[in-house]
């Protein structure tokens, strides 16, 4: 199956700092999603981004499918950004897709006030 | 509000007992999924269902069972055959197709004593 590697595993930053999280994957994909898991455990979908660039407020993501990586940028970090960020990738050959998602082990981000 | 509701949030059971975790969604999603998360790990797929009355095994289905009698509901039973059931269980849903963003419930934390 597809291997997913996220880096760094842990990141501690001061409030207001910017950060870049990386997701490398071992095969071509047609499904890539970024999630934020808050301290209470819930996962929130941040981006569906199999290719290209998207922005949502202070967050943006870029996927370079040909080079098999994706980046998540967080600008002007706030304490509420703390948690674990997961990248999930998949390669579907049917009309269905999400059952093929493979999750990375995440980047734990801690924002210090 | 639309969303995915999981219950209970916390559950303690003795070894050898079956337990059922509830998952209900009102997002009108066709597909529903159950994932397991262990500390420091990514998510692993237990079972998924693309339509009512049909479901498929994921990567770690042994010791688990599911049903899909209604579009809105996808309960998971953790049976006594599951060798290491203590974990955080997450239910998710999405529309069918490769472009379906995955949405999660708040999770159920099961501890087997």
PDB file of C-alpha atoms in Angstrom:
ATOM      1  CA  UNK A   1       0.000   0.000   0.000  1.00  0.00           C
ATOM      2  CA  UNK A   2       0.856   3.669  -0.114  1.00  0.00           C
ATOM      3  CA  UNK A   3       3.305   4.857   2.526  1.00  0.00           C
ATOM      4  CA  UNK A   4       2.680   8.255   4.119  1.00  0.00           C
ATOM      5  CA  UNK A   5       5.335  10.136   6.041  1.00  0.00           C
ATOM      6  CA  UNK A   6       4.699  13.370   7.907  1.00  0.00           C
ATOM      7  CA  UNK A   7       7.302  15.755   9.242  1.00  0.00           C
ATOM      8  CA  UNK A   8       8.208  17.023  11.677  1.00  0.00           C
ATOM      9  CA  UNK A   9       6.624  14.667  14.222  1.00  0.00           C
ATOM     10  CA  UNK A  10       6.527  17.416  16.831  1.00  0.00           C
ATOM     11  CA  UNK A  11       6.629  21.190  16.564  1.00  0.00           C
ATOM     12  CA  UNK A  12       6.548  23.752  19.363  1.00  0.00           C
ATOM     13  CA  UNK A  13       6.092  27.398  18.420  1.00  0.00           C
ATOM     14  CA  UNK A  14       5.376  30.733  20.011  1.00  0.00           C
ATOM     15  CA  UNK A  15       2.020  32.325  19.305  1.00  0.00           C
ATOM     16  CA  UNK A  16       2.219  34.443  16.155  1.00  0.00           C
ATOM     17  CA  UNK A  17       4.828  32.277  14.437  1.00  0.00           C
ATOM     18  CA  UNK A  18       4.378  30.635  11.038  1.00  0.00           C
ATOM     19  CA  UNK A  19       4.792  26.916  10.388  1.00  0.00           C
ATOM     20  CA  UNK A  20       5.064  24.471   7.515  1.00  0.00           C
ATOM     21  CA  UNK A  21       4.025  20.841   7.844  1.00  0.00           C
ATOM     22  CA  UNK A  22       5.006  18.306   5.227  1.00  0.00           C
ATOM     23  CA  UNK A  23       3.403  15.110   3.925  1.00  0.00           C
ATOM     24  CA  UNK A  24       5.346  12.764   1.629  1.00  0.00           C
ATOM     25  CA  UNK A  25       3.716   9.795  -0.055  1.00  0.00           C
ATOM     26  CA  UNK A  26       5.102   6.858  -1.966  1.00  0.00           C
ATOM     27  CA  UNK A  27       2.764   6.568  -4.957  1.00  0.00           C
ATOM     28  CA  UNK A  28       0.580   8.711  -7.175  1.00  0.00           C
ATOM     29  CA  UNK A  29      -2.708   9.620  -5.530  1.00  0.00           C
ATOM     30  CA  UNK A  30      -6.036  11.106  -6.544  1.00  0.00           C
ATOM     31  CA  UNK A  31      -7.277  11.851  -3.030  1.00  0.00           C
ATOM     32  CA  UNK A  32      -5.403  13.877  -0.399  1.00  0.00           C
ATOM     33  CA  UNK A  33      -6.909  15.469   2.674  1.00  0.00           C
ATOM     34  CA  UNK A  34      -5.535  17.390   5.645  1.00  0.00           C
ATOM     35  CA  UNK A  35      -7.160  17.116   9.072  1.00  0.00           C
ATOM     36  CA  UNK A  36      -6.699  18.815  12.436  1.00  0.00           C
ATOM     37  CA  UNK A  37      -7.335  16.709  15.550  1.00  0.00           C
ATOM     38  CA  UNK A  38      -8.126  18.960  18.498  1.00  0.00           C
ATOM     39  CA  UNK A  39      -7.094  18.114  22.082  1.00  0.00           C
ATOM     40  CA  UNK A  40     -10.499  16.470  22.668  1.00  0.00           C
ATOM     41  CA  UNK A  41      -9.966  14.062  19.803  1.00  0.00           C
ATOM     42  CA  UNK A  42     -12.259  15.328  17.074  1.00  0.00           C
ATOM     43  CA  UNK A  43     -10.874  15.512  13.551  1.00  0.00           C
ATOM     44  CA  UNK A  44     -11.791  18.494  11.436  1.00  0.00           C
ATOM     45  CA  UNK A  45     -11.356  18.407   7.681  1.00  0.00           C
ATOM     46  CA  UNK A  46      -9.104  21.302   6.634  1.00  0.00           C
ATOM     47  CA  UNK A  47      -8.534  20.687   2.937  1.00  0.00           C
ATOM     48  CA  UNK A  48      -9.312  18.259   0.171  1.00  0.00           C
ATOM     49  CA  UNK A  49      -6.317  18.899  -2.101  1.00  0.00           C
ATOM     50  CA  UNK A  50      -5.104  16.132  -4.455  1.00  0.00           C
ATOM     51  CA  UNK A  51      -3.264  18.807  -6.450  1.00  0.00           C
ATOM     52  CA  UNK A  52      -2.773  22.558  -6.565  1.00  0.00           C
ATOM     53  CA  UNK A  53      -3.091  25.205  -3.875  1.00  0.00           C
ATOM     54  CA  UNK A  54      -5.944  26.216  -1.602  1.00  0.00           C
ATOM     55  CA  UNK A  55      -6.286  28.818   1.116  1.00  0.00           C
ATOM     56  CA  UNK A  56      -8.696  29.187   3.989  1.00  0.00           C
ATOM     57  CA  UNK A  57      -7.965  32.127   6.260  1.00  0.00           C
ATOM     58  CA  UNK A  58      -4.598  31.662   7.977  1.00  0.00           C
ATOM     59  CA  UNK A  59      -4.237  28.155   6.570  1.00  0.00           C
ATOM     60  CA  UNK A  60      -3.147  27.185   3.103  1.00  0.00           C
ATOM     61  CA  UNK A  61      -2.077  23.943   1.462  1.00  0.00           C
ATOM     62  CA  UNK A  62      -0.159  22.996  -1.627  1.00  0.00           C
ATOM     63  CA  UNK A  63       0.105  19.562  -3.202  1.00  0.00           C
ATOM     64  CA  UNK A  64       2.725  18.811  -5.848  1.00  0.00           C
ATOM     65  CA  UNK A  65       1.356  15.517  -7.078  1.00  0.00           C
ATOM     66  CA  UNK A  66       4.172  14.845  -9.554  1.00  0.00           C
ATOM     67  CA  UNK A  67       6.731  15.063  -6.737  1.00  0.00           C
ATOM     68  CA  UNK A  68       4.523  13.221  -4.221  1.00  0.00           C
ATOM     69  CA  UNK A  69       4.305  15.713  -1.418  1.00  0.00           C
ATOM     70  CA  UNK A  70       1.925  18.171   0.166  1.00  0.00           C
ATOM     71  CA  UNK A  71       2.562  21.134   2.466  1.00  0.00           C
ATOM     72  CA  UNK A  72       0.279  22.715   5.023  1.00  0.00           C
ATOM     73  CA  UNK A  73       1.079  26.317   5.996  1.00  0.00           C
ATOM     74  CA  UNK A  74      -0.184  27.926   9.166  1.00  0.00           C
ATOM     75  CA  UNK A  75       0.429  31.647   9.511  1.00  0.00           C
ATOM     76  CA  UNK A  76       0.204  33.787  12.654  1.00  0.00           C
ATOM     77  CA  UNK A  77      -0.332  30.728  14.872  1.00  0.00           C
ATOM     78  CA  UNK A  78      -2.859  30.873  17.686  1.00  0.00           C
ATOM     79  CA  UNK A  79      -3.138  28.605  20.722  1.00  0.00           C
ATOM     80  CA  UNK A  80      -6.289  27.125  19.197  1.00  0.00           C
ATOM     81  CA  UNK A  81      -4.139  25.762  16.364  1.00  0.00           C
ATOM     82  CA  UNK A  82      -2.586  23.278  18.802  1.00  0.00           C
ATOM     83  CA  UNK A  83      -3.302  19.643  18.164  1.00  0.00           C
ATOM     84  CA  UNK A  84      -2.292  16.955  15.724  1.00  0.00           C
ATOM     85  CA  UNK A  85      -2.364  17.491  11.974  1.00  0.00           C
ATOM     86  CA  UNK A  86      -2.930  14.430   9.813  1.00  0.00           C
ATOM     87  CA  UNK A  87      -2.431  13.961   6.131  1.00  0.00           C
ATOM     88  CA  UNK A  88      -4.428  11.188   4.441  1.00  0.00           C
ATOM     89  CA  UNK A  89      -3.843  10.020   0.892  1.00  0.00           C
ATOM     90  CA  UNK A  90      -5.537   7.555  -1.398  1.00  0.00           C
ATOM     91  CA  UNK A  91      -5.664   6.131  -4.877  1.00  0.00           C
ATOM     92  CA  UNK A  92      -9.109   5.118  -5.979  1.00  0.00           C
ATOM     93  CA  UNK A  93      -9.784   3.065  -9.071  1.00  0.00           C
ATOM     94  CA  UNK A  94     -13.536   3.118  -8.707  1.00  0.00           C
ATOM     95  CA  UNK A  95     -16.268   5.662  -8.172  1.00  0.00           C
ATOM     96  CA  UNK A  96     -15.691   5.399  -4.454  1.00  0.00           C
ATOM     97  CA  UNK A  97     -12.653   6.888  -2.832  1.00  0.00           C
ATOM     98  CA  UNK A  98     -12.392   7.418   0.868  1.00  0.00           C
ATOM     99  CA  UNK A  99     -12.121   3.764   1.805  1.00  0.00           C
ATOM    100  CA  UNK A 100      -8.682   3.820   0.213  1.00  0.00           C
ATOM    101  CA  UNK A 101      -7.304   6.586   2.408  1.00  0.00           C
ATOM    102  CA  UNK A 102      -4.074   5.911   4.288  1.00  0.00           C
ATOM    103  CA  UNK A 103      -3.347   8.208   7.220  1.00  0.00           C
ATOM    104  CA  UNK A 104       0.071   9.401   8.266  1.00  0.00           C
ATOM    105  CA  UNK A 105       1.068   9.368  11.932  1.00  0.00           C
ATOM    106  CA  UNK A 106       0.633  13.126  12.208  1.00  0.00           C
ATOM    107  CA  UNK A 107       2.498  16.244  13.299  1.00  0.00           C
ATOM    108  CA  UNK A 108       1.818  17.348  16.866  1.00  0.00           C
ATOM    109  CA  UNK A 109       1.770  21.150  16.983  1.00  0.00           C
ATOM    110  CA  UNK A 110       1.949  23.006  20.286  1.00  0.00           C
ATOM    111  CA  UNK A 111       1.486  26.775  20.283  1.00  0.00           C
ATOM    112  CA  UNK A 112       2.778  28.528  23.392  1.00  0.00           C
ATOM    113  CA  UNK A 113       1.125  31.826  24.436  1.00  0.00           C
TER     114      UNK A 113
ATOM    115  CA  UNK B   1     -27.068  21.527  12.942  1.00  0.00           C
ATOM    116  CA  UNK B   2     -25.777  18.910  10.535  1.00  0.00           C
ATOM    117  CA  UNK B   3     -23.143  16.560  11.803  1.00  0.00           C
ATOM    118  CA  UNK B   4     -22.101  13.160  13.043  1.00  0.00           C
ATOM    119  CA  UNK B   5     -23.022  12.045  16.534  1.00  0.00           C
ATOM    120  CA  UNK B   6     -21.188   9.267  18.298  1.00  0.00           C
ATOM    121  CA  UNK B   7     -22.191   7.763  21.612  1.00  0.00           C
ATOM    122  CA  UNK B   8     -21.137   7.082  24.205  1.00  0.00           C
ATOM    123  CA  UNK B   9     -18.076   9.332  24.411  1.00  0.00           C
ATOM    124  CA  UNK B  10     -16.508   7.185  27.127  1.00  0.00           C
ATOM    125  CA  UNK B  11     -17.153   3.511  27.788  1.00  0.00           C
ATOM    126  CA  UNK B  12     -15.670   1.064  30.250  1.00  0.00           C
ATOM    127  CA  UNK B  13     -16.233  -2.660  29.866  1.00  0.00           C
ATOM    128  CA  UNK B  14     -14.949  -5.875  31.349  1.00  0.00           C
ATOM    129  CA  UNK B  15     -12.958  -8.275  29.233  1.00  0.00           C
ATOM    130  CA  UNK B  16     -15.158 -10.725  27.340  1.00  0.00           C
ATOM    131  CA  UNK B  17     -18.133  -8.389  26.920  1.00  0.00           C
ATOM    132  CA  UNK B  18     -19.403  -7.183  23.587  1.00  0.00           C
ATOM    133  CA  UNK B  19     -19.979  -3.440  23.267  1.00  0.00           C
ATOM    134  CA  UNK B  20     -21.817  -1.437  20.612  1.00  0.00           C
ATOM    135  CA  UNK B  21     -20.814   2.083  19.629  1.00  0.00           C
ATOM    136  CA  UNK B  22     -23.428   4.263  17.992  1.00  0.00           C
ATOM    137  CA  UNK B  23     -22.881   6.545  14.990  1.00  0.00           C
ATOM    138  CA  UNK B  24     -25.621   8.710  13.496  1.00  0.00           C
ATOM    139  CA  UNK B  25     -25.284  11.326  10.750  1.00  0.00           C
ATOM    140  CA  UNK B  26     -27.717  13.860   9.329  1.00  0.00           C
ATOM    141  CA  UNK B  27     -25.500  15.077   6.504  1.00  0.00           C
ATOM    142  CA  UNK B  28     -27.296  12.914   3.912  1.00  0.00           C
ATOM    143  CA  UNK B  29     -24.001  11.153   3.218  1.00  0.00           C
ATOM    144  CA  UNK B  30     -24.050   7.822   1.446  1.00  0.00           C
ATOM    145  CA  UNK B  31     -20.793   6.446   2.788  1.00  0.00           C
ATOM    146  CA  UNK B  32     -19.906   5.802   6.406  1.00  0.00           C
ATOM    147  CA  UNK B  33     -16.694   4.544   7.998  1.00  0.00           C
ATOM    148  CA  UNK B  34     -15.290   3.317  11.293  1.00  0.00           C
ATOM    149  CA  UNK B  35     -11.688   3.989  12.230  1.00  0.00           C
ATOM    150  CA  UNK B  36      -9.562   2.979  15.182  1.00  0.00           C
ATOM    151  CA  UNK B  37      -6.854   5.223  16.628  1.00  0.00           C
ATOM    152  CA  UNK B  38      -4.178   4.062  19.068  1.00  0.00           C
ATOM    153  CA  UNK B  39      -1.893   6.486  20.952  1.00  0.00           C
ATOM    154  CA  UNK B  40       0.650   8.132  18.672  1.00  0.00           C
ATOM    155  CA  UNK B  41      -0.751   6.393  15.618  1.00  0.00           C
ATOM    156  CA  UNK B  42      -2.651   7.344  12.526  1.00  0.00           C
ATOM    157  CA  UNK B  43      -6.142   6.074  11.855  1.00  0.00           C
ATOM    158  CA  UNK B  44      -6.836   2.562  10.642  1.00  0.00           C
ATOM    159  CA  UNK B  45     -10.003   1.570   8.811  1.00  0.00           C
ATOM    160  CA  UNK B  46     -12.169  -1.090  10.456  1.00  0.00           C
ATOM    161  CA  UNK B  47     -15.282  -1.228   8.246  1.00  0.00           C
ATOM    162  CA  UNK B  48     -17.003   0.947   5.684  1.00  0.00           C
ATOM    163  CA  UNK B  49     -20.351   1.106   3.973  1.00  0.00           C
ATOM    164  CA  UNK B  50     -21.167   2.844   0.703  1.00  0.00           C
ATOM    165  CA  UNK B  51     -24.897   2.128   0.671  1.00  0.00           C
ATOM    166  CA  UNK B  52     -27.616   0.804   2.955  1.00  0.00           C
ATOM    167  CA  UNK B  53     -27.523  -2.947   3.620  1.00  0.00           C
ATOM    168  CA  UNK B  54     -23.980  -3.250   2.298  1.00  0.00           C
ATOM    169  CA  UNK B  55     -20.650  -2.975   4.083  1.00  0.00           C
ATOM    170  CA  UNK B  56     -17.067  -4.050   3.521  1.00  0.00           C
ATOM    171  CA  UNK B  57     -14.139  -4.979   5.722  1.00  0.00           C
ATOM    172  CA  UNK B  58     -11.338  -2.492   6.103  1.00  0.00           C
ATOM    173  CA  UNK B  59      -7.763  -3.191   7.120  1.00  0.00           C
ATOM    174  CA  UNK B  60      -8.425  -4.377  10.693  1.00  0.00           C
ATOM    175  CA  UNK B  61     -11.943  -5.888  10.718  1.00  0.00           C
ATOM    176  CA  UNK B  62     -11.182  -8.955  12.862  1.00  0.00           C
ATOM    177  CA  UNK B  63     -13.127  -8.886  16.113  1.00  0.00           C
ATOM    178  CA  UNK B  64     -15.565  -6.204  14.943  1.00  0.00           C
ATOM    179  CA  UNK B  65     -19.008  -6.260  13.317  1.00  0.00           C
ATOM    180  CA  UNK B  66     -21.266  -3.603  11.806  1.00  0.00           C
ATOM    181  CA  UNK B  67     -24.711  -3.135  10.301  1.00  0.00           C
ATOM    182  CA  UNK B  68     -26.193  -0.545   7.952  1.00  0.00           C
ATOM    183  CA  UNK B  69     -29.972  -0.798   8.100  1.00  0.00           C
ATOM    184  CA  UNK B  70     -30.541   2.940   7.678  1.00  0.00           C
ATOM    185  CA  UNK B  71     -28.656   5.561   5.702  1.00  0.00           C
ATOM    186  CA  UNK B  72     -28.181   7.658   8.831  1.00  0.00           C
ATOM    187  CA  UNK B  73     -26.855   4.953  11.134  1.00  0.00           C
ATOM    188  CA  UNK B  74     -23.760   2.739  11.202  1.00  0.00           C
ATOM    189  CA  UNK B  75     -23.241   1.064  14.606  1.00  0.00           C
ATOM    190  CA  UNK B  76     -20.034  -0.784  15.431  1.00  0.00           C
ATOM    191  CA  UNK B  77     -19.894  -3.790  17.759  1.00  0.00           C
ATOM    192  CA  UNK B  78     -16.594  -4.595  19.401  1.00  0.00           C
ATOM    193  CA  UNK B  79     -16.818  -8.292  20.144  1.00  0.00           C
ATOM    194  CA  UNK B  80     -15.010 -10.379  22.720  1.00  0.00           C
ATOM    195  CA  UNK B  81     -12.920 -11.769  19.849  1.00  0.00           C
ATOM    196  CA  UNK B  82     -11.105  -8.437  19.486  1.00  0.00           C
ATOM    197  CA  UNK B  83      -7.812  -9.065  21.268  1.00  0.00           C
ATOM    198  CA  UNK B  84      -6.924  -5.481  22.114  1.00  0.00           C
ATOM    199  CA  UNK B  85     -10.129  -3.428  22.106  1.00  0.00           C
ATOM    200  CA  UNK B  86      -8.988  -0.480  24.224  1.00  0.00           C
ATOM    201  CA  UNK B  87      -8.734   2.409  21.750  1.00  0.00           C
ATOM    202  CA  UNK B  88     -10.316   5.591  20.445  1.00  0.00           C
ATOM    203  CA  UNK B  89     -12.981   4.872  17.819  1.00  0.00           C
ATOM    204  CA  UNK B  90     -13.939   7.409  15.194  1.00  0.00           C
ATOM    205  CA  UNK B  91     -16.907   7.336  12.862  1.00  0.00           C
ATOM    206  CA  UNK B  92     -16.833   9.283   9.617  1.00  0.00           C
ATOM    207  CA  UNK B  93     -19.019   9.910   6.606  1.00  0.00           C
ATOM    208  CA  UNK B  94     -18.791  11.349   3.123  1.00  0.00           C
ATOM    209  CA  UNK B  95     -20.568  11.551  -0.185  1.00  0.00           C
ATOM    210  CA  UNK B  96     -19.687   8.842  -2.658  1.00  0.00           C
ATOM    211  CA  UNK B  97     -17.014   9.506  -5.229  1.00  0.00           C
ATOM    212  CA  UNK B  98     -13.382  10.491  -5.285  1.00  0.00           C
ATOM    213  CA  UNK B  99     -14.085  14.073  -4.394  1.00  0.00           C
ATOM    214  CA  UNK B 100     -15.741  13.322  -1.074  1.00  0.00           C
ATOM    215  CA  UNK B 101     -14.293  15.168   1.878  1.00  0.00           C
ATOM    216  CA  UNK B 102     -14.356  12.993   4.970  1.00  0.00           C
ATOM    217  CA  UNK B 103     -16.166  14.309   8.060  1.00  0.00           C
ATOM    218  CA  UNK B 104     -15.725  12.861  11.553  1.00  0.00           C
ATOM    219  CA  UNK B 105     -17.699  12.513  14.727  1.00  0.00           C
ATOM    220  CA  UNK B 106     -16.223  13.356  18.134  1.00  0.00           C
ATOM    221  CA  UNK B 107     -15.135   9.802  18.842  1.00  0.00           C
ATOM    222  CA  UNK B 108     -15.779   7.141  21.460  1.00  0.00           C
ATOM    223  CA  UNK B 109     -13.059   6.128  23.890  1.00  0.00           C
ATOM    224  CA  UNK B 110     -13.362   2.475  24.905  1.00  0.00           C
ATOM    225  CA  UNK B 111     -11.426   1.083  27.840  1.00  0.00           C
ATOM    226  CA  UNK B 112     -11.554  -2.630  28.564  1.00  0.00           C
ATOM    227  CA  UNK B 113     -10.626  -3.512  32.123  1.00  0.00           C
TER     228      UNK B 113
END
